[in-house]
XYZ file of N, CA, C and O in Angstrom:
332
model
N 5.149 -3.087 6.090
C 3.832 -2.861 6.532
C 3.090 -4.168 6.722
O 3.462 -5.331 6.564
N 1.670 -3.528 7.193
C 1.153 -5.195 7.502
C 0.732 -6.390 6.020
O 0.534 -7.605 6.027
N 0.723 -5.353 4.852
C 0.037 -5.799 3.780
C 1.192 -6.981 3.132
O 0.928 -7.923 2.385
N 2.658 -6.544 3.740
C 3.347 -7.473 2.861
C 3.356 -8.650 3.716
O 3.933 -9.657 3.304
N 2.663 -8.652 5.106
C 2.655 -10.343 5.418
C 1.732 -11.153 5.094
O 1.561 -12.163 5.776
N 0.762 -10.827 3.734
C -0.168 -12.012 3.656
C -0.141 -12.608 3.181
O -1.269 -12.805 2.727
N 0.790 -13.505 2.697
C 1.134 -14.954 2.616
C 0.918 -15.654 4.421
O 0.140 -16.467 4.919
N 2.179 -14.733 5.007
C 2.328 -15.407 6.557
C 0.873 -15.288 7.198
O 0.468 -15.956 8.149
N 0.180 -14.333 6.516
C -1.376 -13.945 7.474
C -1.971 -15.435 7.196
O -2.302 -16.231 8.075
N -2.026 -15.604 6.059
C -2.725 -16.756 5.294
C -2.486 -18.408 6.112
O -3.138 -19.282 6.683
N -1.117 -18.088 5.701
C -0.467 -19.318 6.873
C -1.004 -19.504 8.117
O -1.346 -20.592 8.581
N -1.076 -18.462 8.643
C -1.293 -19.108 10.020
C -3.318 -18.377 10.537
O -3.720 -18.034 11.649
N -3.856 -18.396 9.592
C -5.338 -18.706 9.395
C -5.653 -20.195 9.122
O -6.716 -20.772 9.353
N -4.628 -20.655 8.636
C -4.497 -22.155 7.994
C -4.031 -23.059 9.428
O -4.833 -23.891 9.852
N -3.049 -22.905 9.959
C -3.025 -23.305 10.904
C -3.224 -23.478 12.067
O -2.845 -24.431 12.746
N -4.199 -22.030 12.583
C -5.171 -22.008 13.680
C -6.153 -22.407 13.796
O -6.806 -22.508 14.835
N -6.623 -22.913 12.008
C -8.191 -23.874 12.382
C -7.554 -25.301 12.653
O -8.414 -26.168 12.803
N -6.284 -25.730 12.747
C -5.650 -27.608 12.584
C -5.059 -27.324 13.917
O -4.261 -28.216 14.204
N -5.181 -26.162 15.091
C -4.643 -25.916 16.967
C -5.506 -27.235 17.575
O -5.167 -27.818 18.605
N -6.376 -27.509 16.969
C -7.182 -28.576 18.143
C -8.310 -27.697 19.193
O -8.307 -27.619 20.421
N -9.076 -27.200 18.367
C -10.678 -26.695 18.903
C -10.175 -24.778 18.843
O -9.079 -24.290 18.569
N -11.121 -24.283 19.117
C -12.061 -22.920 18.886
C -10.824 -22.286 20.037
O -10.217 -21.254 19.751
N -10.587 -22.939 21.169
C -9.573 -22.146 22.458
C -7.992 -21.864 21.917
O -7.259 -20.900 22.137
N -7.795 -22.906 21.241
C -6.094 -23.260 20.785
C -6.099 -22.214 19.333
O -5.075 -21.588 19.058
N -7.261 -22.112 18.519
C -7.356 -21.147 17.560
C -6.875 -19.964 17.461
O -6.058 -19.465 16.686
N -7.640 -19.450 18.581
C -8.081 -17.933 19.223
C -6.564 -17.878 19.756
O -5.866 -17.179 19.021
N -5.984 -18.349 20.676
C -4.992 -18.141 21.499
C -3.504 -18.169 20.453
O -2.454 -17.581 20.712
N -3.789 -19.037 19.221
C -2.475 -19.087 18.186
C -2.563 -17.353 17.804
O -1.652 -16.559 18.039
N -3.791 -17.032 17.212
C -3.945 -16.306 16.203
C -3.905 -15.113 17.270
O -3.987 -14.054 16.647
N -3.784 -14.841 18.993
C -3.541 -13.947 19.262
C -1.955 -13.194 19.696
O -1.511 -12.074 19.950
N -1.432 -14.738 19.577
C 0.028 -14.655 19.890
C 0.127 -14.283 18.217
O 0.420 -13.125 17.919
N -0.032 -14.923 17.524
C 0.506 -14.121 16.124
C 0.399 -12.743 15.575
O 1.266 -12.094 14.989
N -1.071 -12.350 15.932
C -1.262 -10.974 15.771
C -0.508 -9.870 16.759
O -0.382 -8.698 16.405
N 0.008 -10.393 18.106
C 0.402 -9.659 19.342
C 1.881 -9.288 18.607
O 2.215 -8.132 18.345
N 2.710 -10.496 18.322
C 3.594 -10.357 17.395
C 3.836 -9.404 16.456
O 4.927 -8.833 16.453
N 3.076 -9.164 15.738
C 2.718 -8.163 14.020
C 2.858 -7.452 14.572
O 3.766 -6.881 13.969
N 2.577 -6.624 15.797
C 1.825 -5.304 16.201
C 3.444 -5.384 16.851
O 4.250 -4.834 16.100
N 4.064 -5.977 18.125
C 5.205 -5.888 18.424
C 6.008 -5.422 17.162
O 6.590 -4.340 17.086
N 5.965 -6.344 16.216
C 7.279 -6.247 15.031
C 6.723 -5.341 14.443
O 7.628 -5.111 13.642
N 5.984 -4.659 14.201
C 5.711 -3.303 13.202
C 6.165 -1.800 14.084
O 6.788 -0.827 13.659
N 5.562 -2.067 15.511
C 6.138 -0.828 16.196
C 7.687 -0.656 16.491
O 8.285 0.386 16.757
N 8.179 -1.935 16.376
C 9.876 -2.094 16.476
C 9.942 -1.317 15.560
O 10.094 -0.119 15.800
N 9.800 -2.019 13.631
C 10.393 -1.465 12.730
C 10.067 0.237 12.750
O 10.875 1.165 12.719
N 9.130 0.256 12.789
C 8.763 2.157 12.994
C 9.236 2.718 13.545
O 9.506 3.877 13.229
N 9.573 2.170 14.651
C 9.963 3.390 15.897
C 11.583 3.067 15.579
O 12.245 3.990 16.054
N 12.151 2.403 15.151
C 13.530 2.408 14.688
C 13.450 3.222 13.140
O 14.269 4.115 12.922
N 12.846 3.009 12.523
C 13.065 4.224 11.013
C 12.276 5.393 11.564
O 12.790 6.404 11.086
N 11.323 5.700 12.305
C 11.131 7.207 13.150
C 12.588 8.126 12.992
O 13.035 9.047 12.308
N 13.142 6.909 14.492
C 14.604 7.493 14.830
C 15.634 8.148 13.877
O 16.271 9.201 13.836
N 15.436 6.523 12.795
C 16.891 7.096 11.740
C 16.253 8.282 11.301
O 16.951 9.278 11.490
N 14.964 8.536 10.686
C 14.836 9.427 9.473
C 14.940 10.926 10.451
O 15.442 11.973 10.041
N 14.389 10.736 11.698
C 14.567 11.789 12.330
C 16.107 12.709 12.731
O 16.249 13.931 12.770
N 16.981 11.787 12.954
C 18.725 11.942 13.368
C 18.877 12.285 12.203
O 19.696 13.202 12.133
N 18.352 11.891 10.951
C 18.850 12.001 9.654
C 18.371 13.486 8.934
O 18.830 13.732 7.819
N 17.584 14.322 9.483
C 17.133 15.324 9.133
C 18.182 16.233 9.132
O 18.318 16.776 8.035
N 19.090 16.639 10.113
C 20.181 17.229 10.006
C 21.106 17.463 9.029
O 21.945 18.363 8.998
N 20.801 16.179 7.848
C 22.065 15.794 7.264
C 20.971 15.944 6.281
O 20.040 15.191 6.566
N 20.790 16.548 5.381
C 19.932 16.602 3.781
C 20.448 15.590 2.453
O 19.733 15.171 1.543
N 21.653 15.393 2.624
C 22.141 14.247 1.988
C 21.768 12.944 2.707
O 21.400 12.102 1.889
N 21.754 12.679 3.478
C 21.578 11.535 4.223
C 20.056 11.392 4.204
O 19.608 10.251 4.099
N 19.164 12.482 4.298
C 17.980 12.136 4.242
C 17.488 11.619 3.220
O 16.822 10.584 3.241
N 17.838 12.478 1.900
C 17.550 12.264 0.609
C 18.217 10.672 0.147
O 17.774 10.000 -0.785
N 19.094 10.370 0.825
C 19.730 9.041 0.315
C 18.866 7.721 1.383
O 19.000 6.516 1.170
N 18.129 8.226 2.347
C 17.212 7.579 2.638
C 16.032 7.107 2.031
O 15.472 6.051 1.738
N 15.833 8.787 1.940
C 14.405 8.538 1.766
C 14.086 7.427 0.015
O 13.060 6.753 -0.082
N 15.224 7.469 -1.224
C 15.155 7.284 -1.662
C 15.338 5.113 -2.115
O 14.918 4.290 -2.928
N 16.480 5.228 -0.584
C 16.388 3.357 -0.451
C 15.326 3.420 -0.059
O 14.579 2.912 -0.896
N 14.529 3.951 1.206
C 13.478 3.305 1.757
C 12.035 3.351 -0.018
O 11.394 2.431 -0.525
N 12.090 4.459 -0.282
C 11.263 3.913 -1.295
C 11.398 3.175 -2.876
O 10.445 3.029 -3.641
N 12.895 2.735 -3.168
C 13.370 1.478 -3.759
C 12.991 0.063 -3.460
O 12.490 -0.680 -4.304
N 13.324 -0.378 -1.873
C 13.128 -1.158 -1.185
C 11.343 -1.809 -1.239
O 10.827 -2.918 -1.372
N 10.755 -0.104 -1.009
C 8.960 -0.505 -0.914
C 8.683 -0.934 -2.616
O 7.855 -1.841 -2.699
N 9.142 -0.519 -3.782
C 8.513 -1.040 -5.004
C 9.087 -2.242 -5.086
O 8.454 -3.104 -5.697
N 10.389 -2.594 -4.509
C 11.302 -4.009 -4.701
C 9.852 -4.833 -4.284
O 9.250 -5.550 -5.083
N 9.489 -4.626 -3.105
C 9.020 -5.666 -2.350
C 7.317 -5.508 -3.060
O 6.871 -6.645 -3.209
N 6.461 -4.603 -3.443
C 5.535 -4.774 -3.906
C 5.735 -5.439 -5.104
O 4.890 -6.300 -5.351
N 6.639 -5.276 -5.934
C 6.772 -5.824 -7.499
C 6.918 -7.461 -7.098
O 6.204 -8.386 -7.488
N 7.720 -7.494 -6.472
C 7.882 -9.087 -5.900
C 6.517 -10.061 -5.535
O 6.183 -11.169 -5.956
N 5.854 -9.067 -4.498
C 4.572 -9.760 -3.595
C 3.681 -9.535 -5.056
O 2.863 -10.424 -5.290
N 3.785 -8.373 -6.088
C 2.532 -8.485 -7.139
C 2.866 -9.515 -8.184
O 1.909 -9.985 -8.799
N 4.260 -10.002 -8.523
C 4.322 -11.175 -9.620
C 4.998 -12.391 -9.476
O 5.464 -13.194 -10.284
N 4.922 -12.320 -7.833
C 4.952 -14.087 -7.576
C 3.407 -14.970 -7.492
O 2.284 -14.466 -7.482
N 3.647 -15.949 -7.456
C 2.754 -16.721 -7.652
C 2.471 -17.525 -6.825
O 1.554 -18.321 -7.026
C-alpha cells in the first residue's frame, strides 16, 4: 500500500526541494507520485487476478489469503520497529 512507502515518500520530499527551483520540484514530485499510482494499480490489478482465478480452488484461496496477510504484519512489524 501507499503507507509502506514513507521512508521513499520522505526521500524524495527531500530531494525535490535540492531539483533547482519551484519548476524542477513540482515536475520530480509528479513523476514520482505518477509512478506510486502506476506501481500500486500494477500490484492490485495483478492480486485482483490471482485472488480472483483463485476462488475456484478454496485451498488455494485460503493459502492465499493467509500469505498475503503474513506478508502485511511482516512488513508493518518491520516499518513499526525500525528506526
Amino acid at each position: 500500500g501507499i503507507g509502506a512507502e514513507t521512508p521513499t515518500q520522505l526521500s524524495m520530499l527531500v530531494i525535490a526541494t535540492n531539483l533547482g527551483g519551484l519548476q524542477n520540484g513540482v515536475l520530480g514530485l509528479t513523476v514520482f507520485s505518477t509512478a506510486m499510482f502506476v506501481s500500486n494499480m500494477a500490484l492490485t490489478t495483478a492480486a485482483t487476478g490471482v485472488f480472483t482465478s483463485s476462488k475456484s480452488r478454496p485451498a488455494m484461496y485460503r493459502w492465499l489469503g493467509i500469505l498475503t496477510a503474513g506478508y502485511s504484519l511482516w512488513i508493518g512489524i518491520v516499518l513499526m520497529t525500525s528506526s
